[in-house]
mmCIF file of C-alpha atoms and ligand atoms in Angstrom:
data_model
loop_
_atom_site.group_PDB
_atom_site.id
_atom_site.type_symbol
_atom_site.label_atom_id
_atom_site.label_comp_id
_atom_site.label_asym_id
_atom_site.label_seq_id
_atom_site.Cartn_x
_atom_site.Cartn_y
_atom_site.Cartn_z
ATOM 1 C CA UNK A 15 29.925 56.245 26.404
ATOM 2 C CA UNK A 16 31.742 54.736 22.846
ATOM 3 C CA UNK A 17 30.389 51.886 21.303
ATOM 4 C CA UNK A 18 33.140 51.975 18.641
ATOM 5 C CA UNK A 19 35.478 49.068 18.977
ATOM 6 C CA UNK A 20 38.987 47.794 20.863
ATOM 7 C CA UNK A 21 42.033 47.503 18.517
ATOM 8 C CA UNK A 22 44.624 45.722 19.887
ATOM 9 C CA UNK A 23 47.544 44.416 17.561
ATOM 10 C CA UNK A 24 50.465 41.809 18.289
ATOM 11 C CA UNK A 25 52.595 39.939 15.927
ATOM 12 C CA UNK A 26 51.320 36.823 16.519
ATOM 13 C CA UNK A 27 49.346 35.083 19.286
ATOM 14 C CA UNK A 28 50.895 36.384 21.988
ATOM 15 C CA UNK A 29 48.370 39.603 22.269
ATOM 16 C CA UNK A 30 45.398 37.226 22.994
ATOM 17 C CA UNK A 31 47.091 37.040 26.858
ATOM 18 C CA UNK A 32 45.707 40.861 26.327
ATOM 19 C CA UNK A 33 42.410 40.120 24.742
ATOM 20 C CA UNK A 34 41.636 37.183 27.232
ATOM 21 C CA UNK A 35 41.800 39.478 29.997
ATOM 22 C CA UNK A 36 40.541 42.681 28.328
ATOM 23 C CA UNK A 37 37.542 40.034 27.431
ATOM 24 C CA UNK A 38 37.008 39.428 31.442
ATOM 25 C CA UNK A 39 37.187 43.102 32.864
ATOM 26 C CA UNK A 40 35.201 44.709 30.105
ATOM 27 C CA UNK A 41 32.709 41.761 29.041
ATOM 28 C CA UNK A 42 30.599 44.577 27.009
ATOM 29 C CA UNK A 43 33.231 45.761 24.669
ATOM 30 C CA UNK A 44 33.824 44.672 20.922
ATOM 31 C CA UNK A 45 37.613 43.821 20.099
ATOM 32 C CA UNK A 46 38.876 43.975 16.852
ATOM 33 C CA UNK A 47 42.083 42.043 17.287
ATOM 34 C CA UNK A 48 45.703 42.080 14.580
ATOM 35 C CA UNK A 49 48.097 39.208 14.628
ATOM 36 C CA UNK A 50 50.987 39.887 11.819
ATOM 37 C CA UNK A 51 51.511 36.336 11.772
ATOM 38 C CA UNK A 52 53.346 36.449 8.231
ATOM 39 C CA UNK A 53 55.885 38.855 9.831
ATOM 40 C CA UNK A 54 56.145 37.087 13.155
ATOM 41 C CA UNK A 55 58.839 37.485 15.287
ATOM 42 C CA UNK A 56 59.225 40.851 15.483
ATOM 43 C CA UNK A 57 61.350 40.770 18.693
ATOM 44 C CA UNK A 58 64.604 40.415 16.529
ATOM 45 C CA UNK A 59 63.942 43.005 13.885
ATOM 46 C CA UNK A 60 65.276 46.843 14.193
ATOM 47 C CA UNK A 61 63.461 50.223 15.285
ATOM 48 C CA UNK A 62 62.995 51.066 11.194
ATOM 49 C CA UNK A 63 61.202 48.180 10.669
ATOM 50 C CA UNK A 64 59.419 47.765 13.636
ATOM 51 C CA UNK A 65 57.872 51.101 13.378
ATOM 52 C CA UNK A 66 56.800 50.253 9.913
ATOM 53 C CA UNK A 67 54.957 47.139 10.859
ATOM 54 C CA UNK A 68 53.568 48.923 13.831
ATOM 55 C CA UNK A 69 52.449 51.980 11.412
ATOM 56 C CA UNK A 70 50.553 49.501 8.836
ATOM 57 C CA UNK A 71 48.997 47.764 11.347
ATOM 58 C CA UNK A 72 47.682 50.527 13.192
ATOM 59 C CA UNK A 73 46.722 52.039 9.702
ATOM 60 C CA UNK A 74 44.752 48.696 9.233
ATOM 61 C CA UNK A 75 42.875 48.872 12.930
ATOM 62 C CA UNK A 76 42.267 52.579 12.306
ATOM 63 C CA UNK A 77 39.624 51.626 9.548
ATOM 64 C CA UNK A 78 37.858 49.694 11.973
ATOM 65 C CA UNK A 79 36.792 53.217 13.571
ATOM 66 C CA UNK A 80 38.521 52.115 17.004
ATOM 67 C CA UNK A 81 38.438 54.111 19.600
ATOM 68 C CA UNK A 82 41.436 53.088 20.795
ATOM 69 C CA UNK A 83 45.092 51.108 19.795
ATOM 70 C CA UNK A 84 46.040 48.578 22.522
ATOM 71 C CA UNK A 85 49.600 47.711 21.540
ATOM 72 C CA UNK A 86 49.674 44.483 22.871
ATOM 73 C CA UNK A 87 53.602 43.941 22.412
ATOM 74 C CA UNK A 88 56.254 44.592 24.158
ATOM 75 C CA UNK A 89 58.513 44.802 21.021
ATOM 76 C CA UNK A 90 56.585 47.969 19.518
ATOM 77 C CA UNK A 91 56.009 49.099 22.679
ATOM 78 C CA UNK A 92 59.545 49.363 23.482
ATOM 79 C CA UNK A 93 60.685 51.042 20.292
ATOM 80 C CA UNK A 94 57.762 52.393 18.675
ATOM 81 C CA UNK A 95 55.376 53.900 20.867
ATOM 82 C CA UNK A 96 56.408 57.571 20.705
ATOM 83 C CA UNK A 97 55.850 56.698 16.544
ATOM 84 C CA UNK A 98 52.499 55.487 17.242
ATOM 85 C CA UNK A 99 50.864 57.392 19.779
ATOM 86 C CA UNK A 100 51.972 60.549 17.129
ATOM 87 C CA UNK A 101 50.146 58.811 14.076
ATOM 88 C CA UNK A 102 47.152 57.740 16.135
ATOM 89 C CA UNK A 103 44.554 60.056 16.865
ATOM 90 C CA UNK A 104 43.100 57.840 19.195
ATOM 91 C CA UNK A 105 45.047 56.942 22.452
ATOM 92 C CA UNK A 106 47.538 54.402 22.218
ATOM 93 C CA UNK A 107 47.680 52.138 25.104
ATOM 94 C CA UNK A 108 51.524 50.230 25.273
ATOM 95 C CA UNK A 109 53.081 47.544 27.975
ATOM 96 C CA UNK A 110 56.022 48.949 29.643
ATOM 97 C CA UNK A 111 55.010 51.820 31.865
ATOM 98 C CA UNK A 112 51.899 49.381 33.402
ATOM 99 C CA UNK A 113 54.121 46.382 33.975
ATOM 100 C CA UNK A 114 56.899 48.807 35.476
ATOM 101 C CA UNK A 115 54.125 49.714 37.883
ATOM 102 C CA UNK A 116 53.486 46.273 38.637
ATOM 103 C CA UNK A 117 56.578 44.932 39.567
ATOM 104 C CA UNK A 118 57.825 47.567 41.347
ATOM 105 C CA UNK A 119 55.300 47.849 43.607
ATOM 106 C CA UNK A 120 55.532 43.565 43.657
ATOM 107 C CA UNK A 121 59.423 43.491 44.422
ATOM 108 C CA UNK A 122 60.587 43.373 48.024
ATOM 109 C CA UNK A 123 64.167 43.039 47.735
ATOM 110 C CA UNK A 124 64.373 45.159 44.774
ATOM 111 C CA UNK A 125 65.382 42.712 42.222
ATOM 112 C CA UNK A 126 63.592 42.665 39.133
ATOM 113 C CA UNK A 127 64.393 40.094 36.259
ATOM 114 C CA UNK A 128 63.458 41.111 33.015
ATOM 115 C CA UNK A 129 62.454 38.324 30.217
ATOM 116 C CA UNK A 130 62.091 39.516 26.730
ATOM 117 C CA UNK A 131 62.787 39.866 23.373
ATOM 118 C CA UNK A 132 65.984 40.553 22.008
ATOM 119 C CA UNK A 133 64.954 43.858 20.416
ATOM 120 C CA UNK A 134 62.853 44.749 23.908
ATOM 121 C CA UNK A 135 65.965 44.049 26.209
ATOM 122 C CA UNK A 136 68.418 45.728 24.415
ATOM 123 C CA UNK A 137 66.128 48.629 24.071
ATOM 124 C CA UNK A 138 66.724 49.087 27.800
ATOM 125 C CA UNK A 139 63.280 50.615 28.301
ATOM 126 C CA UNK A 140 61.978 48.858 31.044
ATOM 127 C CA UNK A 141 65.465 49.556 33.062
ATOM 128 C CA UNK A 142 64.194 52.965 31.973
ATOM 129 C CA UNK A 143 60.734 52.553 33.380
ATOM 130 C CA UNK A 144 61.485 50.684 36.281
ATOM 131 C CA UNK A 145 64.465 53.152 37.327
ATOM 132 C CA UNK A 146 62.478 56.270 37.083
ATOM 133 C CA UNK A 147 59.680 54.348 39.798
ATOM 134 C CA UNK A 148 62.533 53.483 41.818
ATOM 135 C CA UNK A 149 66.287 54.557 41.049
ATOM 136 C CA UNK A 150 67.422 51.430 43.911
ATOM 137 C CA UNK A 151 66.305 48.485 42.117
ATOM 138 C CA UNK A 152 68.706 46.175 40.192
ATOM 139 C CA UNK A 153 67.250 44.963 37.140
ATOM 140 C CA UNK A 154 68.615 41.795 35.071
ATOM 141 C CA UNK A 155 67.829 41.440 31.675
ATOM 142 C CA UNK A 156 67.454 38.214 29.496
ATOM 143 C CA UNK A 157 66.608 37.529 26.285
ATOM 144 C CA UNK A 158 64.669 34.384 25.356
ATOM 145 C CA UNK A 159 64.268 34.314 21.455
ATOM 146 C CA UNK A 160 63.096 30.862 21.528
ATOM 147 C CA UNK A 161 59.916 31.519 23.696
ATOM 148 C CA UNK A 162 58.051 33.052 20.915
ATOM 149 C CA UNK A 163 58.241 30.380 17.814
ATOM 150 C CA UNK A 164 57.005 28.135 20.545
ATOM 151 C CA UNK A 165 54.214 29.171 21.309
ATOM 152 C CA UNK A 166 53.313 30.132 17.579
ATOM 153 C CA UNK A 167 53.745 26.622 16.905
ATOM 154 C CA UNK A 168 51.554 24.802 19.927
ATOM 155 C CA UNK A 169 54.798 24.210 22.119
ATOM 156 C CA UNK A 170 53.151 25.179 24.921
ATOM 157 C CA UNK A 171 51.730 22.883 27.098
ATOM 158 C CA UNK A 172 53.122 22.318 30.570
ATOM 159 C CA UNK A 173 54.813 18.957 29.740
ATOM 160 C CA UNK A 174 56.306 20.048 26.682
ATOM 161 C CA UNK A 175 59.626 18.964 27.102
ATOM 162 C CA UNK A 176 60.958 20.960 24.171
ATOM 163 C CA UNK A 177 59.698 24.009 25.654
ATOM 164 C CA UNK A 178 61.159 22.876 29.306
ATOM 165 C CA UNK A 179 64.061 22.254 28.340
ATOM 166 C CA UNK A 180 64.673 25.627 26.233
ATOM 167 C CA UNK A 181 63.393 27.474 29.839
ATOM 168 C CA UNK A 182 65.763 26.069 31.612
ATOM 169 C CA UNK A 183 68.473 27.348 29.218
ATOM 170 C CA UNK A 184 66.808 31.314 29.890
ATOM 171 C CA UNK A 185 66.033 30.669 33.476
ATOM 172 C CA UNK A 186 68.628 28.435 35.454
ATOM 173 C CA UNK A 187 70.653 31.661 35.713
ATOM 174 C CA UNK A 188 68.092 33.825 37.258
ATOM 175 C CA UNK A 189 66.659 31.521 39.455
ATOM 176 C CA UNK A 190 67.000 33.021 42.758
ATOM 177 C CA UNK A 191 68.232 36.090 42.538
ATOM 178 C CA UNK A 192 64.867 38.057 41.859
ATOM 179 C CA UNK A 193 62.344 37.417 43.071
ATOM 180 C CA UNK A 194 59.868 39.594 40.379
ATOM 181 C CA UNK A 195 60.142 38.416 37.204
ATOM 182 C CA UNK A 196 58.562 40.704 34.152
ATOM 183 C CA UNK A 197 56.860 37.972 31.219
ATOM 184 C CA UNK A 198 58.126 41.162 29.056
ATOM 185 C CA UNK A 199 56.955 40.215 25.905
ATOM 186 C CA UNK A 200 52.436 38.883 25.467
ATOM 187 C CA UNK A 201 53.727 35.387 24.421
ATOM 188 C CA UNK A 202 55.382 34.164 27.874
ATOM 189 C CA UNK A 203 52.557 34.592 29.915
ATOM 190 C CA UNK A 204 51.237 31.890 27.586
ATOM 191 C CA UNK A 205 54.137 29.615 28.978
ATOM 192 C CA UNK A 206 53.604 30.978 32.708
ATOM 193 C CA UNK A 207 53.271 27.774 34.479
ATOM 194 C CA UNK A 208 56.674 26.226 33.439
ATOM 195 C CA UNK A 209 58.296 29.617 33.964
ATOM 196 C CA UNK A 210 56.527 29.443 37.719
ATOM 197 C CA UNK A 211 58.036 25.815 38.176
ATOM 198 C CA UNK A 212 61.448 26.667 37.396
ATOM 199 C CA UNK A 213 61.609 30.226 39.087
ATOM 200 C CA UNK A 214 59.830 28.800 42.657
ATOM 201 C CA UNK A 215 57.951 29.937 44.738
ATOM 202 C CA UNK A 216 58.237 33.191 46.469
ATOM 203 C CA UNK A 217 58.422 34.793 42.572
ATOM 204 C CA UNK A 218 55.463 37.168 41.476
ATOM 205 C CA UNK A 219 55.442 36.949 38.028
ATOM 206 C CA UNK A 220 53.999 40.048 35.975
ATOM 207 C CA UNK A 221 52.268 38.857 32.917
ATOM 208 C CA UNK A 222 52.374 42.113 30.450
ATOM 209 C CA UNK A 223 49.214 40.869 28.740
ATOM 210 C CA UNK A 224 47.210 41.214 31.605
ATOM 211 C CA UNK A 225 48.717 44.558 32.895
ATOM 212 C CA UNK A 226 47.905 46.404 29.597
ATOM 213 C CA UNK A 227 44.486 45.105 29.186
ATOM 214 C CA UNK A 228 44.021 46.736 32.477
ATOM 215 C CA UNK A 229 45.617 49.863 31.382
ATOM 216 C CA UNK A 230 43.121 50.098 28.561
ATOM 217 C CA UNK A 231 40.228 49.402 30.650
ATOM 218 C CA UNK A 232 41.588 51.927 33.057
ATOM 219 C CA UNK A 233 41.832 54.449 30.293
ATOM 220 C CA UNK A 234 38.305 53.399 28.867
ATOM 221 C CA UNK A 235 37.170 54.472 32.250
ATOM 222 C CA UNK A 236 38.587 57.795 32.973
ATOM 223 C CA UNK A 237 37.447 59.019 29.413
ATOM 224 C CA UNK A 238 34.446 57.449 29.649
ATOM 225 C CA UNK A 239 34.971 55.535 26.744
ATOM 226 C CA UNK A 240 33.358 52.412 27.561
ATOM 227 C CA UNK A 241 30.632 50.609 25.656
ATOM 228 C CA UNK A 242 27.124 51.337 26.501
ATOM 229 C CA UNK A 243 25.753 47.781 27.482
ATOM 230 C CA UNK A 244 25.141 44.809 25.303
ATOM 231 C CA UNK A 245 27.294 41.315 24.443
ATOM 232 C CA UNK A 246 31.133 42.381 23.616
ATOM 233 C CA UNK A 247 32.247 40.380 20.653
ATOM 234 C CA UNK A 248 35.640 39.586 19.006
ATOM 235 C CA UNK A 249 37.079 39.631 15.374
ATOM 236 C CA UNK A 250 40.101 37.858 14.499
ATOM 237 C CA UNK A 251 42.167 38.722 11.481
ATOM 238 C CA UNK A 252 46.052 37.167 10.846
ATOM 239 C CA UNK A 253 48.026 38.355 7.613
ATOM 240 C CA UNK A 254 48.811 34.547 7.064
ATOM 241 C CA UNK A 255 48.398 30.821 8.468
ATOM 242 C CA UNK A 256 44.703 31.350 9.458
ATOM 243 C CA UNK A 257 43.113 28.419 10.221
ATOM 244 C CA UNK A 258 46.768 27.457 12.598
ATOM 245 C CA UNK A 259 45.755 31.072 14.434
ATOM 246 C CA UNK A 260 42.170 29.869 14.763
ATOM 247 C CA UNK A 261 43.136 26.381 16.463
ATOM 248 C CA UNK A 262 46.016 27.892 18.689
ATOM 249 C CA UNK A 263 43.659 30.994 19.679
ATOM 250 C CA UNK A 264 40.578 28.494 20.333
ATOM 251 C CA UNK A 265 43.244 26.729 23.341
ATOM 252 C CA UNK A 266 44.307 29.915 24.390
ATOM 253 C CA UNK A 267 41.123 31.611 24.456
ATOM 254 C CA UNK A 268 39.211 28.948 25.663
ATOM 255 C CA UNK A 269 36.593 29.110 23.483
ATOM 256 C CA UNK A 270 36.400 28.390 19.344
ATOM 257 C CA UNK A 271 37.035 31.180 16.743
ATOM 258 C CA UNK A 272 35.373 31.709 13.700
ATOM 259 C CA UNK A 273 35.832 33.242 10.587
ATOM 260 C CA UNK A 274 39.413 34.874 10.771
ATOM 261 C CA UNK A 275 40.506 36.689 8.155
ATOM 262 C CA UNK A 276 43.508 36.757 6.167
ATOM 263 C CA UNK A 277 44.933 40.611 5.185
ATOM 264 C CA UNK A 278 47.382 41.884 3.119
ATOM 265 C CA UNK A 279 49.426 44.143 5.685
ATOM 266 C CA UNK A 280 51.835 45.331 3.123
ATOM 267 C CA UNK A 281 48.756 47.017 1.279
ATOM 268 C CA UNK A 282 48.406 49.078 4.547
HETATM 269 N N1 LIG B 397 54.499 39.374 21.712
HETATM 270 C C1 LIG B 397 55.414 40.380 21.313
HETATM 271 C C2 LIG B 397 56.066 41.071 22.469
HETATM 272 O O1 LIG B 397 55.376 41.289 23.447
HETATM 273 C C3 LIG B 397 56.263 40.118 20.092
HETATM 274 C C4 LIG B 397 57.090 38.906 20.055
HETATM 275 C C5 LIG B 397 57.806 38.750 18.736
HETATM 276 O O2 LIG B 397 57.144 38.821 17.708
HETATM 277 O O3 LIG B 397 59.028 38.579 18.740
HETATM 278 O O4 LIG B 397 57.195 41.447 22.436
#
């Protein structure tokens, strides 16, 4: 047993799709949660300063006494896991391998479409991944920069027509020839239901926030790391825009935040 709390970091809202289900398999559990929402996107910034970002922010959850890092981004997790996991002397729990999982064991015909940031596809990690689980499957990329300032700003209901008709631009291609699509990047999942109406039935879509809050309550498990009874609860903190996270989070969480706090990243 470890009562010590959950870090998970994102650089925005996106990791709540992580903290929303880590909150339902592990109801017990305190989460400490990081949104670099004054950086936000990170998805079309370089290795150098991705791995910066992802060192102060790990820096910051670190003084929480976590026991361990959820990186709840594909972006980081794509280019700056090896970084992290070697600065971290707790475990460091990232997206790719758990989603890779996931939709290769969901694919039938052995097409997998990948949606993600720029910085994540052109990384070519979850090729990577998903080649190394199964060397036959065909795996199409695509980029969808757009996704992400969407959803930080509210665009994200289902009849948002902004928001439909940028989907259309990412998705009209792929529709029908995969039928797994991975949400590679903790923001999508947040748009899942237009992404389901425009890819059709017949599509499993993998939602990375949900895989790697399973990972980490996986990982709890086998260490036995979890939390030793009692209510779980949940701090918030956002290095800008706070009271915008605490509205957006509220929807998205489906319950109301309070209190989150505003931190000078750049001082970590
Ligand atoms: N939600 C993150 C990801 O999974 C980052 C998106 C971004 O900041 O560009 O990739």
């Amino acid at each position: 047993m470890d009562n010590r709390p959950v870090g998970v970091f994102d650089s925005g809202l996106g990791g709540l799709t992580a903290v929303r289900e880590l909150r339902r398999l592990l109801p017990n559990e305190d989460i400490v949660y990081f949104g670099d929402t004054g950086r936000c996107p990170y998805g079309t910034k370089g290795r150098v300063t991705i791995e910066r970002f992802a060192a102060q922010d790990i820096r910051f959850l670190l003084g929480f006494n976590v026991k361990v890092i959820v990186i709840a981004c594909n972006t980081v997790s794509s280019v700056a896991l090896e970084m992290a996991s070697e600065m971290s002397p707790v475990p460091v729990v990232g997206v790719i391998e758990s989603a890779a999982r996931a939709a290769s064991a969901a694919t039938k015909s052995g097409k997998i479409g990948v949606l993600g940031t720029f910085t994540t596809i052109t990384s070519g990690r979850y090729e990577q991944a998903l080649h190394a689980l199964q060397p036959s499957l065909t795996v199409t990329g695509r980029a969808c920069p757009m996704f992400v300032p969407l959803v930080e700003n509210g665009y994200f209901g289902r009849d948002c027509r902004v928001a439909e008709i940028i989907a259309h631009e990412y998705l009209d291609e792929l529709r029908g020839t995969v039928d797994t699509l991975i949400l590679g990047c903790t923001h999508y999942p947040i748009l899942k239901g237009m992404i389901a109406d425009i890819m059709g039935d017949g599509v499993a879509l993998i939602d990375t926030g949900r895989e790697t809050a399973m990972e980490a309550a996986r990982l709890l498990e086998h260490r036995g790391l979890l939390k030793d009874g009692g209510d779980g609860s949940a701090r918030f903190f956002v290095s800008d825009r706070t009271d915008d996270f605490a509205r957006l989070a509220a929807i998205l969480l489906g319950s109301p935040i309070e209190n989150v706090g505003l931190v000078k990243i750049d001082q970590y």
